[in-house]
Each structure stands twice: as structure tokens, then as C-alpha cells.
Short mmCIF file of N, CA and C in Angstrom, two decimals:
data_model
loop_
_atom_site.label_atom_id
_atom_site.label_comp_id
_atom_site.label_asym_id
_atom_site.label_seq_id
_atom_site.Cartn_x
_atom_site.Cartn_y
_atom_site.Cartn_z
N MET A 219 67.91 1.07 -30.43
CA MET A 219 68.33 1.93 -30.12
C MET A 219 68.26 2.61 -28.50
N SER A 220 69.86 2.72 -27.65
CA SER A 220 68.76 3.42 -26.63
C SER A 220 69.67 4.77 -26.27
N PRO A 221 68.64 4.40 -25.30
CA PRO A 221 68.44 5.86 -24.37
C PRO A 221 70.20 7.28 -24.14
N ALA A 222 69.67 8.19 -24.31
CA ALA A 222 71.40 9.38 -23.60
C ALA A 222 71.09 8.23 -22.34
N PRO A 223 72.56 8.53 -21.93
CA PRO A 223 72.50 8.07 -20.36
C PRO A 223 72.57 9.44 -20.14
N THR A 224 72.33 9.07 -18.45
CA THR A 224 71.59 11.00 -17.27
C THR A 224 72.97 10.85 -17.09
N ILE A 225 73.03 12.33 -16.84
CA ILE A 225 74.31 13.17 -16.46
C ILE A 225 74.33 14.35 -15.19
N ARG A 226 74.98 12.80 -13.57
CA ARG A 226 74.31 14.04 -12.69
C ARG A 226 74.85 15.35 -12.97
N LEU A 227 74.49 16.48 -11.92
CA LEU A 227 74.34 16.97 -11.83
C LEU A 227 75.11 17.57 -11.14
N ALA A 228 76.01 18.66 -10.75
CA ALA A 228 77.32 19.36 -9.50
C ALA A 228 76.30 19.27 -8.54
N THR A 229 76.06 18.93 -6.65
CA THR A 229 75.89 19.92 -6.05
C THR A 229 76.20 19.34 -4.97
N SER A 230 76.11 20.26 -3.70
CA SER A 230 76.62 20.59 -2.42
C SER A 230 76.78 18.97 -1.81
N PRO A 231 78.28 18.97 -0.59
CA PRO A 231 77.94 18.16 -0.61
C PRO A 231 76.86 17.63 0.46
N ALA A 232 76.48 15.77 0.88
CA ALA A 232 75.65 15.66 1.27
C ALA A 232 75.77 16.53 3.22
N GLY A 233 74.29 17.55 3.51
CA GLY A 233 73.81 17.84 4.66
C GLY A 233 75.49 19.66 4.85
N ALA A 234 75.52 19.84 3.39
CA ALA A 234 76.18 21.56 3.84
C ALA A 234 74.96 21.58 3.16
N PRO A 235 74.71 23.64 3.94
CA PRO A 235 74.02 24.45 3.26
C PRO A 235 74.30 25.11 2.36
N ALA A 236 73.01 25.02 0.81
CA ALA A 236 74.09 25.61 0.43
C ALA A 236 74.20 26.77 -0.16
N PRO A 237 75.03 27.91 -0.76
CA PRO A 237 75.39 29.07 -0.92
C PRO A 237 74.25 29.59 -1.49
N THR A 238 73.72 30.82 -0.37
CA THR A 238 72.79 31.97 -0.69
C THR A 238 72.82 33.31 -1.20
N MET A 239 72.56 34.11 -2.54
CA MET A 239 72.96 34.97 -2.29
C MET A 239 71.75 36.61 -2.17
N ALA A 240 72.25 37.13 -1.43
CA ALA A 240 71.59 38.17 -1.12
C ALA A 240 70.17 38.93 -1.55
N LEU A 241 69.34 39.14 -1.64
CA LEU A 241 68.52 39.51 -2.16
C LEU A 241 68.30 41.10 -2.45
N PRO A 242 68.30 42.08 -3.81
CA PRO A 242 68.92 43.53 -3.90
C PRO A 242 67.79 44.15 -2.95
N LYS A 243 67.67 44.61 -2.91
CA LYS A 243 66.13 45.25 -1.31
C LYS A 243 66.21 47.06 -2.15
N ALA A 244 64.67 47.46 -1.68
CA ALA A 244 63.86 48.10 -2.25
C ALA A 244 64.45 50.10 -2.06
N THR A 245 65.31 50.11 -3.68
CA THR A 245 65.60 52.16 -3.25
C THR A 245 64.59 52.95 -3.10
N VAL A 246 63.74 52.84 -3.34
CA VAL A 246 62.70 54.30 -3.86
C VAL A 246 61.15 54.24 -2.49
N GLN A 247 61.14 54.76 -2.73
CA GLN A 247 60.40 55.50 -1.04
C GLN A 247 58.69 55.15 -1.96
N LEU A 248 57.97 54.21 -1.33
CA LEU A 248 57.13 53.98 -1.64
C LEU A 248 55.42 55.21 -1.65
N GLN A 249 54.54 55.72 -2.53
CA GLN A 249 53.77 56.58 -2.16
C GLN A 249 52.67 55.83 -1.19
N PRO A 250 51.96 56.48 -0.28
CA PRO A 250 51.15 56.19 0.60
C PRO A 250 50.02 55.76 0.11
N PRO A 251 49.43 54.79 0.52
CA PRO A 251 48.40 54.63 -0.14
C PRO A 251 47.55 55.49 -0.16
N THR A 252 46.26 55.28 -1.28
CA THR A 252 45.57 56.01 -1.73
C THR A 252 43.80 55.28 -1.12
N GLN A 253 42.62 56.12 -1.78
CA GLN A 253 41.10 55.46 -0.19
C GLN A 253 40.91 55.08 -1.73
N PRO A 254 40.59 53.79 -1.10
CA PRO A 254 39.68 52.32 -2.65
C PRO A 254 37.87 53.31 -3.44
N LEU A 255 38.45 52.83 -4.59
CA LEU A 255 37.44 53.66 -5.68
C LEU A 255 36.26 53.34 -5.00
N GLY A 256 35.47 54.10 -5.00
CA GLY A 256 33.75 53.83 -4.38
C GLY A 256 33.80 54.27 -3.45
N THR A 257 34.73 54.94 -3.02
CA THR A 257 34.39 54.70 -0.68
C THR A 257 34.40 56.52 -0.62
N SER A 258 34.55 57.21 -1.52
CA SER A 258 34.52 58.69 -1.21
C SER A 258 33.13 58.86 -2.65
N PHE A 259 32.30 59.81 -1.65
CA PHE A 259 31.97 60.09 -2.61
C PHE A 259 31.69 61.58 -2.79
N SER A 260 31.73 62.50 -4.38
CA SER A 260 31.81 64.07 -5.22
C SER A 260 30.68 64.11 -3.97
N SER A 261 30.58 65.85 -3.78
CA SER A 261 29.41 66.30 -3.72
C SER A 261 29.11 66.74 -4.50
N PRO A 262 28.09 67.41 -4.52
CA PRO A 262 26.87 67.76 -5.71
C PRO A 262 27.68 68.92 -5.98
N SER A 263 28.93 70.17 -5.80
CA SER A 263 29.20 71.41 -6.40
C SER A 263 30.36 70.34 -7.21
N GLN A 264 30.53 69.35 -7.13
CA GLN A 264 31.88 69.36 -8.29
C GLN A 264 31.49 68.57 -9.47
N MET A 265 30.40 68.03 -8.83
CA MET A 265 29.50 67.16 -9.65
C MET A 265 28.54 67.83 -10.50
N ALA A 266 28.65 69.47 -10.63
CA ALA A 266 28.40 70.16 -11.51
C ALA A 266 28.56 70.84 -12.20
N THR A 267 30.32 71.20 -11.54
CA THR A 267 30.86 71.46 -13.00
C THR A 267 31.57 70.16 -13.82
N MET A 268 31.72 69.52 -13.46
CA MET A 268 31.89 68.47 -14.89
C MET A 268 30.82 68.53 -15.90
N GLN A 269 31.49 68.55 -17.05
CA GLN A 269 30.39 68.33 -18.58
C GLN A 269 30.88 67.34 -19.45
N ALA A 270 29.78 67.26 -19.95
CA ALA A 270 29.41 65.83 -20.93
C ALA A 270 29.65 65.51 -21.90
N ASP A 271 30.63 65.41 -22.29
CA ASP A 271 31.29 65.58 -23.77
C ASP A 271 30.54 64.60 -24.92
N ASP A 272 29.57 63.82 -26.12
CA ASP A 272 29.67 63.02 -26.62
C ASP A 272 30.08 63.72 -28.50
N ASP A 273 30.76 63.64 -28.23
CA ASP A 273 31.18 64.40 -29.54
C ASP A 273 31.57 62.80 -30.55
N ASP A 274 32.30 62.04 -30.08
CA ASP A 274 33.79 60.62 -29.90
C ASP A 274 34.38 61.74 -30.93
N ASP A 275 35.22 63.32 -30.45
CA ASP A 275 36.04 63.33 -30.78
C ASP A 275 36.23 63.71 -32.49
N GLU A 276 34.62 64.18 -33.02
CA GLU A 276 34.90 64.11 -34.06
C GLU A 276 34.65 65.93 -34.63
N VAL A 277 35.55 66.23 -35.48
CA VAL A 277 35.28 67.26 -35.95
C VAL A 277 35.12 67.73 -36.83
N ALA A 278 33.63 69.11 -36.89
CA ALA A 278 32.55 69.03 -37.39
C ALA A 278 32.73 69.47 -39.03
N GLY A 279 34.11 69.67 -40.15
CA GLY A 279 34.67 69.44 -40.61
C GLY A 279 35.04 68.54 -40.97
N ASP A 280 34.64 67.41 -41.42
CA ASP A 280 35.17 65.81 -41.77
C ASP A 280 33.92 64.95 -41.33
N ASP A 281 32.47 66.12 -41.70
CA ASP A 281 31.61 65.38 -41.11
C ASP A 281 30.66 65.25 -43.09
N GLY A 282 31.43 66.19 -43.49
CA GLY A 282 30.70 66.39 -44.69
C GLY A 282 31.87 64.72 -45.57
N LEU A 283 32.79 65.43 -45.06
CA LEU A 283 33.62 63.91 -45.96
C LEU A 283 32.96 62.36 -45.34
N ALA A 284 32.83 62.47 -43.83
CA ALA A 284 32.50 61.12 -43.28
C ALA A 284 30.73 61.13 -44.81
N LYS A 285 29.83 61.29 -44.26
CA LYS A 285 28.52 61.37 -45.30
C LYS A 285 29.59 60.61 -46.73
N ILE A 286 29.54 62.03 -46.98
CA ILE A 286 30.39 61.16 -48.58
C ILE A 286 31.19 60.20 -48.77
N LEU A 287 31.51 59.33 -48.18
CA LEU A 287 32.78 58.24 -47.67
C LEU A 287 31.76 56.84 -47.59
N SER A 288 30.49 57.59 -46.25
CA SER A 288 29.92 56.03 -46.08
C SER A 288 28.71 56.60 -47.26
N GLY A 289 28.38 57.02 -48.26
CA GLY A 289 27.49 56.78 -49.31
C GLY A 289 28.07 56.13 -50.71
N VAL A 290 29.29 56.70 -50.51
CA VAL A 290 30.37 55.55 -51.22
C VAL A 290 30.50 54.28 -51.52
N GLY A 291 30.23 54.23 -49.53
CA GLY A 291 30.36 52.44 -49.55
C GLY A 291 29.76 51.29 -49.44
N LEU A 292 27.96 52.44 -49.37
CA LEU A 292 26.86 52.58 -49.36
C LEU A 292 26.49 51.67 -51.34
N LEU A 293 26.97 52.15 -51.79
CA LEU A 293 27.13 52.39 -53.60
C LEU A 293 27.83 51.30 -53.51
N ALA A 294 29.12 50.68 -52.80
CA ALA A 294 30.27 49.36 -53.67
C ALA A 294 29.06 48.12 -52.68
N ALA A 295 28.55 48.38 -51.56
CA ALA A 295 27.87 47.20 -51.46
C ALA A 295 26.97 47.21 -52.30
N LEU A 296 25.99 48.16 -52.77
CA LEU A 296 24.88 47.85 -53.35
C LEU A 296 25.69 46.78 -55.14
N VAL A 297 26.06 47.30 -55.32
CA VAL A 297 27.05 46.68 -56.66
C VAL A 297 27.43 45.40 -56.28
N VAL A 298 28.63 45.33 -55.38
CA VAL A 298 28.80 44.18 -55.16
C VAL A 298 27.14 42.64 -54.52
N LEU A 299 26.19 44.18 -53.46
CA LEU A 299 25.40 42.33 -53.82
C LEU A 299 24.27 42.47 -55.10
N SER A 300 24.41 42.84 -56.41
CA SER A 300 23.56 43.04 -57.57
C SER A 300 24.52 41.99 -57.72
N PHE A 301 26.19 42.37 -58.23
CA PHE A 301 26.74 40.97 -59.23
C PHE A 301 26.18 39.97 -58.09
N GLN A 302 26.33 39.79 -57.20
CA GLN A 302 25.65 38.38 -55.92
C GLN A 302 24.58 37.86 -56.76
N LEU A 303 23.64 38.78 -56.23
CA LEU A 303 22.04 38.18 -56.76
C LEU A 303 22.61 37.80 -58.23
N MET A 304 23.12 38.58 -59.58
CA MET A 304 23.25 37.69 -60.90
C MET A 304 23.91 36.63 -61.55
N THR A 305 24.72 36.43 -60.95
CA THR A 305 25.14 34.77 -60.22
C THR A 305 25.02 34.56 -59.99
N ALA A 306 24.25 34.32 -58.71
CA ALA A 306 22.71 33.33 -58.33
C ALA A 306 22.05 32.95 -59.31
N SER A 307 21.36 34.00 -59.79
CA SER A 307 20.14 33.63 -60.62
C SER A 307 21.02 32.89 -61.78
N THR A 308 21.64 33.38 -62.09
CA THR A 308 22.36 32.04 -63.44
C THR A 308 23.17 30.67 -63.01
N TRP A 309 23.12 30.33 -61.79
CA TRP A 309 23.01 29.07 -61.04
C TRP A 309 22.29 28.71 -60.61
N ILE A 310 21.14 29.59 -60.43
CA ILE A 310 19.06 28.66 -60.26
C ILE A 310 18.92 28.48 -61.12
N GLY A 311 18.61 28.83 -62.44
CA GLY A 311 17.89 29.19 -63.51
C GLY A 311 19.28 28.06 -64.20
N ALA A 312 19.80 27.45 -64.41
CA ALA A 312 20.87 26.65 -65.24
C ALA A 312 19.41 25.91 -65.55
N ASP A 313 20.11 25.10 -67.03
CA ASP A 313 19.30 24.10 -67.40
C ASP A 313 19.58 22.06 -67.24
N ASP A 314 20.58 22.97 -66.06
CA ASP A 314 20.70 21.10 -66.11
C ASP A 314 20.39 21.85 -64.50
N ASN A 315 20.08 21.97 -63.46
CA ASN A 315 19.99 22.27 -62.41
C ASN A 315 18.60 21.23 -61.30
N SER A 316 18.89 20.22 -61.25
CA SER A 316 17.78 19.57 -61.16
C SER A 316 15.90 20.51 -60.05
N LYS A 317 17.05 21.40 -59.49
CA LYS A 317 16.44 22.53 -58.64
C LYS A 317 15.64 23.92 -59.41
N LYS A 318 15.77 23.85 -60.52
CA LYS A 318 15.62 25.22 -61.18
C LYS A 318 14.69 25.91 -60.98
N GLY A 319 15.43 26.94 -60.19
CA GLY A 319 13.63 28.09 -60.50
C GLY A 319 13.83 28.63 -59.05
N GLU A 320 14.78 27.43 -57.80
CA GLU A 320 14.10 27.59 -56.79
C GLU A 320 15.07 27.98 -55.93
N TRP A 321 14.93 29.14 -55.60
CA TRP A 321 16.05 29.74 -54.24
C TRP A 321 16.30 29.32 -53.13
N SER A 322 15.80 28.51 -52.94
CA SER A 322 15.49 27.95 -51.10
C SER A 322 17.23 27.24 -51.17
N GLN A 323 17.05 27.07 -52.91
CA GLN A 323 18.47 25.84 -52.92
C GLN A 323 19.64 26.59 -52.13
N LEU A 324 20.25 28.36 -51.63
CA LEU A 324 20.95 28.45 -51.45
C LEU A 324 20.75 28.48 -50.44
N LEU A 325 20.28 28.20 -49.86
CA LEU A 325 20.19 27.68 -48.64
C LEU A 325 20.50 26.45 -47.79
N ASP A 326 21.01 25.18 -48.24
CA ASP A 326 21.20 24.30 -48.43
C ASP A 326 22.22 23.59 -48.51
#
């Protein structure tokens, strides 16, 4: 099977310049450049008016709900862990296990 033949693309005659299109001009006035960050420092009086708020945007009413949900999540995690340990105990204590009773086989 032979490859498909190559098709020559249409080009301008040799030596003739290709026609060009004019690029669009910018019509929006640009803002004057600003000063780079870190080159100007705030005066101490300006720095004193800034307030730090470290509340992480939590509402005081949601605090009780968050504690309840975290307790429910902890309880669910402990239930899952206990089921995993009971399952592992059954597998480790099986009569046909060559390393019966050795919990280190979980790490192998």
C-alpha cells in the first residue's frame, strides 16, 4: 500500500511579496504605570489603623453545630476503625493462617 500523494499548496509567484493585512490598533487609553510592590512603605500611622481578623469567617452560631458534626465524624471514624480491627483479628486468628496470632503480618 502506497502513501497518499502530496498536494502542493497555492503560493504567490516567486519573488512577489505576499499580501499582508493591517493589524488592529489599540483604542483604549492605558492607565499610567504604578509603583512596584515593596518599594514604598506605609507610615506607622497608617499601619496602626489596620486590624487583623483571625476568625476564619466563622459565625458564632455555627460553633455549636461544628462541634456536634466533628463529634459525629469522630464517632463514625471510631466505628469504622473497630470494624477494621475485628476483621483483621478474624483473618489473623484463622486456623489456616501460617502466622496465626502475629499482627505484624498486616505490615507485610
